[in-house]
Short mmCIF file of C-alpha atoms in Angstrom, two decimals:
data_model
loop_
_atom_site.label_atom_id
_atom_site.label_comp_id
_atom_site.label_asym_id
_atom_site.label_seq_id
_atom_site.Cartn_x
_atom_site.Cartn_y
_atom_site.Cartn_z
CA UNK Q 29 -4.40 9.83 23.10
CA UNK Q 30 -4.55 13.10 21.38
CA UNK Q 31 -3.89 12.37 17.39
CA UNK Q 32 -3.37 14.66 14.98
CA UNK Q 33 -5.01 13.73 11.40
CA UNK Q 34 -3.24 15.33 8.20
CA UNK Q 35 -3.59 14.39 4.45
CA UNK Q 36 -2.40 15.25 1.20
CA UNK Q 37 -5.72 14.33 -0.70
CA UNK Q 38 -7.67 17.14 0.74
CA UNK Q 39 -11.36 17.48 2.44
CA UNK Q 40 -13.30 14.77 2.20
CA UNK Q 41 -14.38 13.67 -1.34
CA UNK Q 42 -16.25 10.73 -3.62
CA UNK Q 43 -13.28 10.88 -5.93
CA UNK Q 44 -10.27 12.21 -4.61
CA UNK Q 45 -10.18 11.91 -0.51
CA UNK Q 46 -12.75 8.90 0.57
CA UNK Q 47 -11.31 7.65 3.03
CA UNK Q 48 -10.16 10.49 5.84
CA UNK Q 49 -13.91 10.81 7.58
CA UNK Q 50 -14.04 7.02 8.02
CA UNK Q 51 -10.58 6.95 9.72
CA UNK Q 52 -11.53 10.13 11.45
CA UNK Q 53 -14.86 8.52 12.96
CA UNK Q 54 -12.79 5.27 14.07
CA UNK Q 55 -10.53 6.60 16.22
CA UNK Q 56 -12.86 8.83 17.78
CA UNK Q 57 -15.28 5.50 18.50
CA UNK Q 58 -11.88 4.21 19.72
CA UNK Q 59 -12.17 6.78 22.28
CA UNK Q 60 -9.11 8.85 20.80
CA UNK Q 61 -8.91 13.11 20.91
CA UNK Q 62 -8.13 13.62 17.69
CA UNK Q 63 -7.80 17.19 15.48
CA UNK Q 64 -7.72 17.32 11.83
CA UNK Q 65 -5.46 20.14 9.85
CA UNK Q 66 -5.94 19.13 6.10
CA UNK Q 67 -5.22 20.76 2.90
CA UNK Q 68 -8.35 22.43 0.92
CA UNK Q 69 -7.38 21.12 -2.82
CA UNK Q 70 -5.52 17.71 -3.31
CA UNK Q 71 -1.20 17.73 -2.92
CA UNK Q 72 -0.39 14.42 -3.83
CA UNK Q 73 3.07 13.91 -5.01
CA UNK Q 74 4.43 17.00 -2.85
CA UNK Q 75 6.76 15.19 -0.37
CA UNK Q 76 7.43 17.39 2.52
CA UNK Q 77 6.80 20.14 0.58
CA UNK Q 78 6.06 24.07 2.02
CA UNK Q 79 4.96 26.61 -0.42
CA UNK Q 80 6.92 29.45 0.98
CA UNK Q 81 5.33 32.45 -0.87
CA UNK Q 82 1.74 31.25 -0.66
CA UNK Q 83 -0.13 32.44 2.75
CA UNK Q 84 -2.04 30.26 4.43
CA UNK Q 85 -5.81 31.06 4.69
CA UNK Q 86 -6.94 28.16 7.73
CA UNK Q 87 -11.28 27.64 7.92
CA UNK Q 88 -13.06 25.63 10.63
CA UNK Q 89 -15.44 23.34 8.95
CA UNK Q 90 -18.00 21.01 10.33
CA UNK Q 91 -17.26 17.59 8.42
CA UNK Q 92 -20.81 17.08 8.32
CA UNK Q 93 -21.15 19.92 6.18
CA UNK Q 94 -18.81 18.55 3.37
CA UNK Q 95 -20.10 17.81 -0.25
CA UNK Q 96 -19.27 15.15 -2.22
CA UNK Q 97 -17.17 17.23 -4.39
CA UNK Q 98 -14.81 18.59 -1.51
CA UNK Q 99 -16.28 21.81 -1.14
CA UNK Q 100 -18.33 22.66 1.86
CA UNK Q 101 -21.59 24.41 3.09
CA UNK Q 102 -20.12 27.38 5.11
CA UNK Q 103 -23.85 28.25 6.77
CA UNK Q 104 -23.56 24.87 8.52
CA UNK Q 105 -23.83 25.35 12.38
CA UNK Q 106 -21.34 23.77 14.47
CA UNK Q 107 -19.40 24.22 17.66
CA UNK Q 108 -15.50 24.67 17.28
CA UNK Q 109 -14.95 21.79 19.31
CA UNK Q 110 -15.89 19.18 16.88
CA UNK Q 111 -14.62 21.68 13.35
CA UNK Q 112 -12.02 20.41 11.05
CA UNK Q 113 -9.49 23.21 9.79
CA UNK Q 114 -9.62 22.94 6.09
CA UNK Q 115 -6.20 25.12 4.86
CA UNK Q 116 -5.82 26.92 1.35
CA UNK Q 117 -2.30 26.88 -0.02
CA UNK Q 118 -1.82 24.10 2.77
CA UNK Q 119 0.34 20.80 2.61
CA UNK Q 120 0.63 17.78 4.38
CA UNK Q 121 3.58 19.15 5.95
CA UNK Q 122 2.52 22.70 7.02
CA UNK Q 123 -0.80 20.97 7.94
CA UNK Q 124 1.54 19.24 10.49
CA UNK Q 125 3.29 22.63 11.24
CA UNK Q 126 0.06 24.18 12.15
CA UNK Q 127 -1.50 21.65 13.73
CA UNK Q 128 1.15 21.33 16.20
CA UNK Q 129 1.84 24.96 17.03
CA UNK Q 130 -1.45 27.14 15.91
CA UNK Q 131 -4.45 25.66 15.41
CA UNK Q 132 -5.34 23.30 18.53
CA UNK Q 133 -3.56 25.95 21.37
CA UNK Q 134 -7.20 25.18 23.27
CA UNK Q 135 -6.46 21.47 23.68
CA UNK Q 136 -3.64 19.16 25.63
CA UNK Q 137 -0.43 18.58 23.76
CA UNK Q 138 -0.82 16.33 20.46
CA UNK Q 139 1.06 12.68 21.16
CA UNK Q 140 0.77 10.75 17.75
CA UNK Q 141 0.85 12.47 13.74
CA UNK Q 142 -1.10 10.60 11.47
CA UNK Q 143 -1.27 11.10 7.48
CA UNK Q 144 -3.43 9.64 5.57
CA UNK Q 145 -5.06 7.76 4.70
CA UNK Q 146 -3.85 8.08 1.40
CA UNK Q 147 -6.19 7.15 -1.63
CA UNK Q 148 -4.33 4.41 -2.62
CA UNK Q 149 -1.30 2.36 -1.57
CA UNK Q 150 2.25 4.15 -0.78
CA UNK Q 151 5.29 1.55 -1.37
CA UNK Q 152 8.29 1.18 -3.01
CA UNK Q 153 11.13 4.33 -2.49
CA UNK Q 154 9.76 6.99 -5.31
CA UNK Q 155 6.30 6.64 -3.85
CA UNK Q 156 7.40 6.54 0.08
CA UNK Q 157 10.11 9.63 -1.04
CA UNK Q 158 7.49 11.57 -3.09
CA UNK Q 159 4.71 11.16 -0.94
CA UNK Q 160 2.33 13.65 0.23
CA UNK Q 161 1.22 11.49 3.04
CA UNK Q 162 4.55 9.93 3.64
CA UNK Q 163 5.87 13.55 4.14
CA UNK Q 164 3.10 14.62 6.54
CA UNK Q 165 4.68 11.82 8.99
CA UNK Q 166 8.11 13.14 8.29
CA UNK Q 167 7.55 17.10 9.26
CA UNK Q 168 5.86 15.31 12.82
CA UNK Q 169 9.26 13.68 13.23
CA UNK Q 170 11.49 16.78 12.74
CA UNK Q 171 8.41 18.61 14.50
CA UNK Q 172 9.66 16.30 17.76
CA UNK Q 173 6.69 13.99 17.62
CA UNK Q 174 5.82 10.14 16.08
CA UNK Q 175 4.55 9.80 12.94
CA UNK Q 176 2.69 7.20 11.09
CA UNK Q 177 1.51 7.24 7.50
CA UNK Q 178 -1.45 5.04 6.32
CA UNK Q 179 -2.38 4.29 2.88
CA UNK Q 180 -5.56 2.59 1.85
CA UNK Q 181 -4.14 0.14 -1.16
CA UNK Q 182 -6.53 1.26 -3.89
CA UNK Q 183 -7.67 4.38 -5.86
CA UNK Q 184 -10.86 2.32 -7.32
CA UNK Q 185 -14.27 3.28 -5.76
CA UNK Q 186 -14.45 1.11 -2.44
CA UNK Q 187 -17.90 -0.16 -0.89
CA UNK Q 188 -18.84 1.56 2.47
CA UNK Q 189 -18.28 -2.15 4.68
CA UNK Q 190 -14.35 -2.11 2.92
CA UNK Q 191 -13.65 0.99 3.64
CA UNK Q 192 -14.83 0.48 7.30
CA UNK Q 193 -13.16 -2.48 7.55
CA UNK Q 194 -10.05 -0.88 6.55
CA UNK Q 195 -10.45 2.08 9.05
CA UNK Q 196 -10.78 -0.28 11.70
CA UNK Q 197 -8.01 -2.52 10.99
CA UNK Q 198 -5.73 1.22 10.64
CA UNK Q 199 -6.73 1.74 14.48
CA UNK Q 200 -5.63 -0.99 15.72
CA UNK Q 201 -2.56 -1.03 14.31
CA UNK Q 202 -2.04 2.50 15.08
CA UNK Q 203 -2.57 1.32 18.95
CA UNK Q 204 -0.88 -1.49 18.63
CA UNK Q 205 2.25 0.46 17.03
CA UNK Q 206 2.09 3.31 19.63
CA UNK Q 207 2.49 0.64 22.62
CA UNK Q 208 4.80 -0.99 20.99
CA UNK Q 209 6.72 1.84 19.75
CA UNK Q 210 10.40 0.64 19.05
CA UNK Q 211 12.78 3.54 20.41
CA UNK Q 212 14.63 3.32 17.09
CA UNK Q 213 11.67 4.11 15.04
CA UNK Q 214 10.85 7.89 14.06
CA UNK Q 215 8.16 6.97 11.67
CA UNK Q 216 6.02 3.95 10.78
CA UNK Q 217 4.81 3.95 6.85
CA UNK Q 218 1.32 1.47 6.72
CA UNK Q 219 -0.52 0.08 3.62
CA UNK Q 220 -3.91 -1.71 3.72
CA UNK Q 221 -4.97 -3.38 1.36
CA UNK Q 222 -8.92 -2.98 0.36
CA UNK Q 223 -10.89 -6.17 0.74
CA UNK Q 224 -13.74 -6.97 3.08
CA UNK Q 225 -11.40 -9.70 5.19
CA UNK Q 226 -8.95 -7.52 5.56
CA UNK Q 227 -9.06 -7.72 9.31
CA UNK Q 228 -8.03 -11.21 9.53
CA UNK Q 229 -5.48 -11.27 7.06
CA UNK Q 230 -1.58 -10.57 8.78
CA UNK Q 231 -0.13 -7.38 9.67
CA UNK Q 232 3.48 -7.79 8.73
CA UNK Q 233 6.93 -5.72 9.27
CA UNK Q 234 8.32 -5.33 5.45
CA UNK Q 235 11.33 -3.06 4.03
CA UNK Q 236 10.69 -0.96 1.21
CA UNK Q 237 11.08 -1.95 -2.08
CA UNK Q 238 13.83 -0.02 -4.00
CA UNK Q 239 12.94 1.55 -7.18
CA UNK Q 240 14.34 3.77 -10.03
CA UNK Q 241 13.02 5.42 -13.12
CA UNK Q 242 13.53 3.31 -15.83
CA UNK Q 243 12.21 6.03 -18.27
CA UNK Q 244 10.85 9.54 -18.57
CA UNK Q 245 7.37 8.54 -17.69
CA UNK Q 246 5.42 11.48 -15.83
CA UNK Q 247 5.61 14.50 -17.51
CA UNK Q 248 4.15 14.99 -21.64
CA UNK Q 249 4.70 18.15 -23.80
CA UNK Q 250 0.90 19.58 -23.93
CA UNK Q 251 -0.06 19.65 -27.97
CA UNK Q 252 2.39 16.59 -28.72
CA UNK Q 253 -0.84 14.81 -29.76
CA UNK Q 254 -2.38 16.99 -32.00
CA UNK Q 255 1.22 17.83 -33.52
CA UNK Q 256 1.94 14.49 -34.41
CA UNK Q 257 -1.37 14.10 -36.58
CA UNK Q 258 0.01 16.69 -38.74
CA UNK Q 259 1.34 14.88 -42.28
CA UNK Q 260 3.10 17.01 -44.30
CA UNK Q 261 2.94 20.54 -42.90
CA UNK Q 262 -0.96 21.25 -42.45
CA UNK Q 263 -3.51 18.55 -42.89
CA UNK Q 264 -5.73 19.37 -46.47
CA UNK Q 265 -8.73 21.18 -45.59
CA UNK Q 266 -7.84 22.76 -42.58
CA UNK Q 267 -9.01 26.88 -42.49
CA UNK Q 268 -9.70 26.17 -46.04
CA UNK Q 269 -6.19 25.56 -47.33
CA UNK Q 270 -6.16 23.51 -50.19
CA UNK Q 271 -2.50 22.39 -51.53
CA UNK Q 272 0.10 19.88 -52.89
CA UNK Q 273 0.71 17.63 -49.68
CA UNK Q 274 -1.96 19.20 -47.60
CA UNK Q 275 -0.01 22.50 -48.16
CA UNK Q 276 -1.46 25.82 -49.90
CA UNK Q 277 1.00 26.45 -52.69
CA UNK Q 278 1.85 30.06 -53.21
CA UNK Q 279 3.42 32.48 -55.94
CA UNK Q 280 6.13 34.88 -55.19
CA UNK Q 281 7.49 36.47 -58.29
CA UNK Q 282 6.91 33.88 -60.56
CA UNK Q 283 8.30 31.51 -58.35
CA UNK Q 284 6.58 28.37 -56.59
CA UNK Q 285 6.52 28.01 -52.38
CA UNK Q 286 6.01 24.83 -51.02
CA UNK Q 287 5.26 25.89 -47.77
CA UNK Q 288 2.66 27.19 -44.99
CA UNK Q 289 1.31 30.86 -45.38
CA UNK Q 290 4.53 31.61 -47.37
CA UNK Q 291 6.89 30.01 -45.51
CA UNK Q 292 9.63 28.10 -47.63
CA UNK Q 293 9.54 24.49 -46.72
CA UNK Q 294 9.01 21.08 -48.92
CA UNK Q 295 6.35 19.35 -49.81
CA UNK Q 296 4.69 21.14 -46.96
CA UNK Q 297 7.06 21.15 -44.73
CA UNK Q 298 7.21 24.33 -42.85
CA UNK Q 299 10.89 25.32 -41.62
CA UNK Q 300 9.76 25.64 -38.30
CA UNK Q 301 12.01 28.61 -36.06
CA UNK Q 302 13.27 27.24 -32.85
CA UNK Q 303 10.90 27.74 -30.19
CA UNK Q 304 11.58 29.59 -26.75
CA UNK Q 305 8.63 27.91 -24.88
CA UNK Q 306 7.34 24.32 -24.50
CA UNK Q 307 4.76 23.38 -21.63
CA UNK Q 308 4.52 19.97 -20.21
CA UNK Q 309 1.57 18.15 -18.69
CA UNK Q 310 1.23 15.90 -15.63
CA UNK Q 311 1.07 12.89 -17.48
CA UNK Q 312 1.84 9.70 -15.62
CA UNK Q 313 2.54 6.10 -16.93
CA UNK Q 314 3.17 3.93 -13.97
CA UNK Q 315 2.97 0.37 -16.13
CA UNK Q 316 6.71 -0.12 -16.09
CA UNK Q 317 6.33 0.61 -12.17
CA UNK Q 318 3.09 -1.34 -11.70
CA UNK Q 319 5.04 -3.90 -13.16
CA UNK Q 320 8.11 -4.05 -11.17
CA UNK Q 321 6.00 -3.86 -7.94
CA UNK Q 322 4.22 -6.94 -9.35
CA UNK Q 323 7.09 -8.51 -9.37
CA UNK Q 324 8.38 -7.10 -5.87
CA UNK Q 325 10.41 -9.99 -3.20
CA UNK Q 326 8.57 -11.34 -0.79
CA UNK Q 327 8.82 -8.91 2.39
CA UNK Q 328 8.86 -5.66 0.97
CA UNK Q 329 5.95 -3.25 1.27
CA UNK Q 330 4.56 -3.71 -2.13
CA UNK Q 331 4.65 -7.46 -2.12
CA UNK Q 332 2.83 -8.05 1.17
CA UNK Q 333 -0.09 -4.94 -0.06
CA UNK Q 334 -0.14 -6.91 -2.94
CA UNK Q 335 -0.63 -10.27 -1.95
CA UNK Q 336 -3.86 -9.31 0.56
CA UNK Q 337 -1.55 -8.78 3.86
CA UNK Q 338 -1.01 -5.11 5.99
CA UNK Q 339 2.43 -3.82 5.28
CA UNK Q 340 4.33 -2.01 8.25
CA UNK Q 341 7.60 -0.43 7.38
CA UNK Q 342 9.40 1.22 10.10
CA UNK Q 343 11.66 3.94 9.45
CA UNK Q 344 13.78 7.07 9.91
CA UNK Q 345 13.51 10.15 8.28
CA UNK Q 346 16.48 10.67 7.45
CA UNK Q 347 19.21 10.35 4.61
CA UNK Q 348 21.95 8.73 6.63
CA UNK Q 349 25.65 8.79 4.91
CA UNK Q 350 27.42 5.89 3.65
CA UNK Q 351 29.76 3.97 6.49
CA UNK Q 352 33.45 4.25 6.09
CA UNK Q 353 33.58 6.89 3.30
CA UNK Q 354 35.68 9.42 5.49
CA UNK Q 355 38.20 11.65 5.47
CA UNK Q 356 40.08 13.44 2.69
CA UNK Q 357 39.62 13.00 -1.04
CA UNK Q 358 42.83 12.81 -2.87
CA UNK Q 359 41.75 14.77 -6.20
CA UNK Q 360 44.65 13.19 -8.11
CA UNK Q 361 43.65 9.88 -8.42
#
């Protein structure tokens, strides 16, 4: 079989992407063809996202020449037959895109899209709908070809023997999946979990656990901190300002300012003027959602990662319309 291997977590890497080159090695010992098209900086979080303006710089890299850190040592000798494609500006999905149609011309057509594995588990709707690696599987489907998206279950540092445990476990699945492919299936979403019996725990269809935002939880407005440790207008000290309340107090004709450089306020209190710009940070807090999938049913993706087992979800990539809601809308009611 000739697989195609895409990621959202980039080249391979101690922190970010440890798990790709094991896969990678796996199925080739499993006697597979199989061409990698990965992005060169991490795009987690980027569904089946294409940066349209961006052009797409593609380099063939030996993955023996890879450093821990991602980068790679571009006076490494190789032959193109065994050389990665390492893309800058690239996504899971235009990974996909030019996998299938540019980069591999040379070789027979690719039958099977793999993505992943991602560096740590992918369940529950928001992760499965905001996934990097889920949407690498889903630009093979509407590129005409199966997909399946693997997860490894955790982002902590793994020992070598779990990590190949969990590669091997992937391939058979991925075999077993492929010859068993269900005609009604477009895409098959996979989570491992990481533990050194792995392979003789069960491999189980699950649905996907639904989940919602229950807060603003991802996003923090950069200097919230550091404002927030502010008591009464400017802390006493600071650029040698020396005041009532932490404040320098000022004269203006005869008359007393409470305030910051000036500034009328009280008791320190600056009248702060409505600002036109405020920058957020990628800031995740996941607890409420570690939580929930925690408490997840038994047979959805999240409880069967959770609780030691391989989770196969089958699905379609699509966003199918509601049955029986047809017809006209009668705007007076």
């Amino acid at each position: 079989m000739h697989i195609l291997v895409v990621n959202d977590d980039g080249p391979p890497n101690k922190r970010l992407s440890p798990y790709v080159r094991p896969l990678v090695d796996e199925l080739q010992s499993a006697g597979h063809l199989v061409s990698v098209a990965i992005p060169a900086a991490s795009r987690s979080w980027i569904g089946k996202a294409h940066l349209i303006e961006a052009s797409l710089t593609a380099h063939s890299v030996h993955p023996d020449s890879f450093r821990d850190d991602g980068t790679w040592d571009e006076s490494y000798k190789s032959t193109a037959e065994n050389e990665w494609v390492v893309i800058e500006n690239g996504t899971p999905a235009s990974c996909a895109q030019l996998g299938l149609y540019n980069l591999f011309t040379d070789r027979p057509p690719v039958d099977l899209v793999i993505s992943g594995p991602n560096h740590g588990r992918n369940a529950s709707t928001i992760y499965n709908l905001s996934s990097g690696t889920v949407g690498g599987a889903l630009e093979a489907v509407f590129c005409g070809k199966r997909g399946i998206a693997i997860s490894f279950g955790s982002k902590d540092p793994q020992p070598a023997d779990i990590i190949e445990a969990a590669a091997r476990l992937a391939v058979r699945t991925v075999e077993h999946l492929w010859r068993n492919w269900d005609e009604r299936v477009e895409l098959y979403n996979v989570n491992v979990p990481m533990r050194i019996d792995v392979e003789t725990q069960p491999v189980l269809y699950t649905r996907t656990l639904p989940y919602y935002w229950s807060r603003g939880c991802l996003y923090a407005e950069a200097g919230a901190e550091a404002k927030s440790k502010i008591v009464n207008g400017v802390t006493n000290g600071v650029n040698g300002v020396n005041g009532v309340n932490g404040a320098e107090v000022k004269h203006c004709n005869g008359t007393h300012v409470n305030g910051v450089n000036g500034v009328n306020g009280v008791n320190g209190h600056a009248e702060q003027p409505k600002r036109k710009e405020r920058h957020f940070k990628w800031s995740a807090d996941l607890s409420d959602m570690k939580k929930r999938l925690q408490e997840s049913e038994e047979g959805t993706d999240a409880h069967t990662v959770l609780n030691g087992s391989t989770s196969v979800t089958a699905l379609r990539a699509n966003f199918w319309h509601v049955p029986d809601l047809e017809g006209p809308l009668d705007l007076n009611q």
